[in-house]
Structures are given as structure tokens and as C-alpha cells.
Coordinates of C-alpha atoms and ligand atoms in Angstrom, one line a residue:
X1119 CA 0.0 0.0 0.0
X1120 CA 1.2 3.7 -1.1
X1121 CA 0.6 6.6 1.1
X1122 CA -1.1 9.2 -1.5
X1123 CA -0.3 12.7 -0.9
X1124 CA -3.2 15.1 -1.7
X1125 CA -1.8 18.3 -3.9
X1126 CA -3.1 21.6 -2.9
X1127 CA -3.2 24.4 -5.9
X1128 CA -4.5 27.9 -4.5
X1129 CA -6.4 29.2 -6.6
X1130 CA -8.3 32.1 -5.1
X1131 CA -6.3 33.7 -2.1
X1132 CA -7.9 34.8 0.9
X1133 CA -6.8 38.7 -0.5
X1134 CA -9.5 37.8 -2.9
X1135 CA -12.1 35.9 -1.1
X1136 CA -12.1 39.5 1.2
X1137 CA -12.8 41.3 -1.9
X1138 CA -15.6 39.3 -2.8
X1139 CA -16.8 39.4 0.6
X1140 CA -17.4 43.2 0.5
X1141 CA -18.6 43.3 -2.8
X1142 CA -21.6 40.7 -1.7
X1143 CA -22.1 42.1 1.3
X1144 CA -22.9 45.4 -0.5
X1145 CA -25.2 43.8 -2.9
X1146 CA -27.0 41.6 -0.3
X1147 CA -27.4 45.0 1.9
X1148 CA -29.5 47.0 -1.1
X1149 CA -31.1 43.8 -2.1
X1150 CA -33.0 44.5 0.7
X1151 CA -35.2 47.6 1.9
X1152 CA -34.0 49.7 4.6
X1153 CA -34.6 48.2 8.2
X1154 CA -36.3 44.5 6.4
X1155 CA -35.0 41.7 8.6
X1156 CA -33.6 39.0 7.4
X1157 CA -33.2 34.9 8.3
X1158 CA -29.8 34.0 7.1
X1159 CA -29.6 30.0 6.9
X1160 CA -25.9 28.3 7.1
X1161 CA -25.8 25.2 5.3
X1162 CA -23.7 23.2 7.2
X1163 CA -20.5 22.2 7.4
X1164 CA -19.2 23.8 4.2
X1165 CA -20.3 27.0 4.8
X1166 CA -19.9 28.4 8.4
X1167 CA -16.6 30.4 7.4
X1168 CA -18.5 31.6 4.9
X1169 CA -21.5 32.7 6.5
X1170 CA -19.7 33.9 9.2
X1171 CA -17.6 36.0 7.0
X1172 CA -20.5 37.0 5.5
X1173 CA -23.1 38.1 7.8
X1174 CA -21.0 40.4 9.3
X1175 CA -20.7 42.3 6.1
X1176 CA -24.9 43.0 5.5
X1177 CA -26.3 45.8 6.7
X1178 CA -29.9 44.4 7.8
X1179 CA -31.3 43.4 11.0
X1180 CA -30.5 39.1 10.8
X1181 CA -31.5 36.1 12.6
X1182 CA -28.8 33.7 12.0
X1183 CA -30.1 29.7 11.2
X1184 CA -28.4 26.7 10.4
X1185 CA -29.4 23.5 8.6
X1186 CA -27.7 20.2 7.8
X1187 CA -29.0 18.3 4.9
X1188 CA -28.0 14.2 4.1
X1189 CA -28.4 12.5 1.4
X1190 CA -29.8 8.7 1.9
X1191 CA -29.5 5.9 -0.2
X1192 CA -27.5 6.1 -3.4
X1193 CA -25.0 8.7 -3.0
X1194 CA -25.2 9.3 -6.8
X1195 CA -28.8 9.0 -7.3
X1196 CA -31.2 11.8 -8.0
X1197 CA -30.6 13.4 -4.6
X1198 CA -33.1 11.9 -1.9
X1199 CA -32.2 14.4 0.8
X1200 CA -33.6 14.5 4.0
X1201 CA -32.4 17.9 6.8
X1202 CA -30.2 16.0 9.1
X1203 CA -30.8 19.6 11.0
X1204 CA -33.7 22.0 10.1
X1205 CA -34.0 25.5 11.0
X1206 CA -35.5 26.1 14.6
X1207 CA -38.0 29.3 13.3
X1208 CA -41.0 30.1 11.6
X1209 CA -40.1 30.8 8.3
X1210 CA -43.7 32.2 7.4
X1211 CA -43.5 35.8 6.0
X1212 CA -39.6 36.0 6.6
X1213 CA -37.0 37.3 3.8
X1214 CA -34.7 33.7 3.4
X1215 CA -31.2 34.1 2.8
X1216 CA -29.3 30.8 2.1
X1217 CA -25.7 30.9 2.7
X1218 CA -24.2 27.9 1.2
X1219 CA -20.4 26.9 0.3
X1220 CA -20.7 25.2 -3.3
X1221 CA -23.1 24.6 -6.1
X1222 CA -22.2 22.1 -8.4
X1223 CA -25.5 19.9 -9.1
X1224 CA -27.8 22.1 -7.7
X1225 CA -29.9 19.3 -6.5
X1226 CA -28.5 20.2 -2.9
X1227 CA -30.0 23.8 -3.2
X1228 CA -32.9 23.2 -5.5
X1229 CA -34.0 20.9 -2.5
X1230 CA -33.6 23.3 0.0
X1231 CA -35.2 26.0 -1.8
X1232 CA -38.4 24.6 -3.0
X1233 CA -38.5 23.0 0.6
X1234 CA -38.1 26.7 2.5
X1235 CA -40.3 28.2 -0.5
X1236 CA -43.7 25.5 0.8
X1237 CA -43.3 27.4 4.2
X1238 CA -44.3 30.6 2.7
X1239 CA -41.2 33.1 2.9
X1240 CA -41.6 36.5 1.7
X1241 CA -38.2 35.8 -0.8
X1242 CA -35.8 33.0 -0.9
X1243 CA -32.7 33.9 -2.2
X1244 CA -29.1 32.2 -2.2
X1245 CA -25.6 33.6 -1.8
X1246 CA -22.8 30.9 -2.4
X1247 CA -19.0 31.1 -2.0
X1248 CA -18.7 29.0 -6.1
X1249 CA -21.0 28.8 -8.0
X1250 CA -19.2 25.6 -10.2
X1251 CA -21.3 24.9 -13.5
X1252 CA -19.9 22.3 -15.5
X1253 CA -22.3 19.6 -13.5
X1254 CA -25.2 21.7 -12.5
X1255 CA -28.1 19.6 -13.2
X1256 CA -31.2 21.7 -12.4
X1257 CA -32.0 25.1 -13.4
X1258 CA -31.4 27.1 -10.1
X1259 CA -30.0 30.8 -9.6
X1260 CA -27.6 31.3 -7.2
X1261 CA -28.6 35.4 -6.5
X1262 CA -25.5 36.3 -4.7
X1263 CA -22.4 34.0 -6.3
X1264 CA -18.7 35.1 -4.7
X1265 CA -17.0 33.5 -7.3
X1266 CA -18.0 31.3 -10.8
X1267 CA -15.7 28.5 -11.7
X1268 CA -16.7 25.8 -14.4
X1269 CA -15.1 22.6 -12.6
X1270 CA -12.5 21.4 -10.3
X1271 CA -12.2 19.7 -6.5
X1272 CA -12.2 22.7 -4.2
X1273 CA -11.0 22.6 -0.8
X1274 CA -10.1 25.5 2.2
X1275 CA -12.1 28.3 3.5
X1276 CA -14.9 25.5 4.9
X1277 CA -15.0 23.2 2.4
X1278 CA -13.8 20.0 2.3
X1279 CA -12.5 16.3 1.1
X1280 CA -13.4 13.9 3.2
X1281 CA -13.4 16.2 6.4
X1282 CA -10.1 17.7 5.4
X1283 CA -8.7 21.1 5.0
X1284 CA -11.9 23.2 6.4
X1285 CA -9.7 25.4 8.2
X1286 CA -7.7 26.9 5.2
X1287 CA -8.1 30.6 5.0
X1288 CA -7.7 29.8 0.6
X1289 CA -9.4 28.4 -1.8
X1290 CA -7.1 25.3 -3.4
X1291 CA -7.8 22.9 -6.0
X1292 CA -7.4 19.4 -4.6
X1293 CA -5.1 16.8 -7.2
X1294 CA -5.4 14.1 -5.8
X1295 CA -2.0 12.1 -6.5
X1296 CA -2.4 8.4 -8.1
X1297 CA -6.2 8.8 -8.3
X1298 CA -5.9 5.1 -10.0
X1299 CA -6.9 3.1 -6.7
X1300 CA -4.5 1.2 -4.7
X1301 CA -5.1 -1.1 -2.3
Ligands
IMP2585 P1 -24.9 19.7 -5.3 O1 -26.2 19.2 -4.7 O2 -24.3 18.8 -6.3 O3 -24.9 21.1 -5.8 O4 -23.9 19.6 -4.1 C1 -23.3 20.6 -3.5 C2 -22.5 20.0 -2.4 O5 -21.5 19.0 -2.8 C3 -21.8 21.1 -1.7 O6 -22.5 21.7 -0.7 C4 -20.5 20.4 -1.2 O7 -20.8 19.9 0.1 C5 -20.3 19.3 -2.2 N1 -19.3 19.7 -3.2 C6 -19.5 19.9 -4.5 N2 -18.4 20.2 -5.1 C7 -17.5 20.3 -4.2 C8 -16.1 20.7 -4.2 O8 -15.5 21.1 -5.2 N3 -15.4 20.7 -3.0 C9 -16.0 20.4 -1.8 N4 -17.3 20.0 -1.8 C10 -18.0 20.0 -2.9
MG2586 MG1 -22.2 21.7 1.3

């Protein structure tokens, strides 16, 4: 058996993910009128530097939530996702703000939407740290996207592989070394 070493490529330093924070925060701020609270959900785990980043950066009154969604059976069937951890508010009549880390599918967020959206919000709306297209599956609008990429792993700044590398204030490509398996 051969230790494989995991490659880390930064691709988007933290100098960067600081400029997109103010920029979103901005836009998130006059999405919204004057004084109009707003729930802010963090999708757990990915997102919590993220969302914490975040929130401090909109101007609006905010109730911070967090969710935690799992997938059950096939991990690469259609997406049969369950909350593993919902919300503890009424979301009836509130402005929803999703704060998530990446879309790639979109089944994750699609889910989550249309689920919050049958609770009778005033808006659902969604801010993610990459918004990655290559894969996405459903036709879903991310409102508030800090950065676009087409593909690749990305690790750091809350995301992960396989629990790994959350803690990085970067964004890094993951290559994984000898991705033929070995046993
Ligand atoms: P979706 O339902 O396919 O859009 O899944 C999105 C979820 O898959 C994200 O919330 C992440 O947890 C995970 N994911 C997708 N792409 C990446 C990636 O490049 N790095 C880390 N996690 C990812
Ligand atoms: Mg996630």
C-alpha cells in the first residue's frame, strides 16, 4: 500500500475571497429595503466560514439559522435528501437568505429551496461562496455568487475532502495524487 499525498493548488487567495466578501455584502445590503430583517440560513458544514464572513458584512437586521442536509441511499442517485438539521423558526413571511459553500448539481440547493419556499417566505434567495457549472443539473439561480468557476475539487475556507482542510483561509484545487486506486 502507497501513502497518496493530496496536492493543494491555490487558486483564489484569501486577498481575494475578502474582496468578494465586500462586494456581496454590498449587494446583499440594497437587495433589501431599509430596516427589512432577514433569516440567514448556514448550510452546514461547508459553509460556516463563509456565513460567518459574511453576515458580518450586511447591513440588515438578521436572525442567523443553520441546517444540515443528508443524502440517503445512493450517493449518486437523483438526490433523496432528508435535513439532518432544520431550521428552529417560523419561516412564514420571513426574507430567506441561504448561505451555502458550493453549487455544483444544484440538486442540494434546489431541495432546500423549493423545501423553504412551501413554508411561505416573503423571498428565498441564495448567496454561495462557487458557483461551479460544469455539472449543474437543475436550473437554479444562485442570486448572490462570490465567485463562478466551471469545474474542479475545491478545498479550504470551509470546504472539504473527506473532512479535510476546512480550516484553510484559501481556496485550493485538490489533485489528488495516483487517483488510479491502490489497495
Ligand atoms: P450539489 O447538490 O451537487 O450542488 O452539491 C453541492 C454540495 O456538494 C456542496 O454543498 C458540497 O458539500 C459538495 N461539493 C460539490 N463540489 C465540491 C467541491 O469542489 N469541493 C467540496 N465540496 C463539494
Ligand atoms: Mg455543502
Amino acid at each position: 500500500m502507497r501513502q497518496m499525498a493530496d496536492q493543494l493548488n491555490e487558486v483564489i487567495p484569501n486577498s481575494d475571497i475578502v474582496a468578494a466578501l465586500e462586494r456581496l455584502g454590498r449587494d446583499i445590503s440594497a437587495r433589501y429595503a431599509a430596516g427589512e430583517s432577514v433569516v440567514a440560513v448556514c448550510v452546514l458544514k461547508g459553509a460556516f466560514m463563509f456565513f460567518s464572513d459574511l453576515v458580518r458584512r450586511i447591513e440588515a437586521p438578521l436572525r442567523l439559522e443553520f441546517v444540515r442536509l443528508a443524502s440517503y441511499g445512493d450517493a449518486t442517485s437523483s438526490g433523496d435528501l432528508v435535513f439532518s438539521k432544520d431550521v428552529e423558526t417560523s419561516l412564514t413571511g420571513k426574507h430567506v437568505l441561504i448561505i451555502e459553500d458550493i453549487v455544483d448539481t444544484g440538486r442540494s440547493m434546489d431541495f432546500l429551496k423549493r423545501t423553504f419556499e412551501e413554508r411561505g417566505p416573503a423571498s428565498v434567495r441564495i448567496a454561495a461562496l462557487v458557483d461551479k457549472y460544469e455539472r449543474r443539473e437543475v436550473e437554479l439561480t444562485v442570486d448572490f455568487p462570490a465567485f463562478t468557476l466551471e469545474q474542479g475539487f475545491l478545498v479550504g475556507y470551509g470546504m472539504d475532502f473527506a473532512e479535510k482542510y476546512r480550516e484553510l483561509d484559501a481556496i485550493y484545487e485538490l489533485v489528488r495524487d495516483g487517483a488510479e486506486s491502490s489497495s
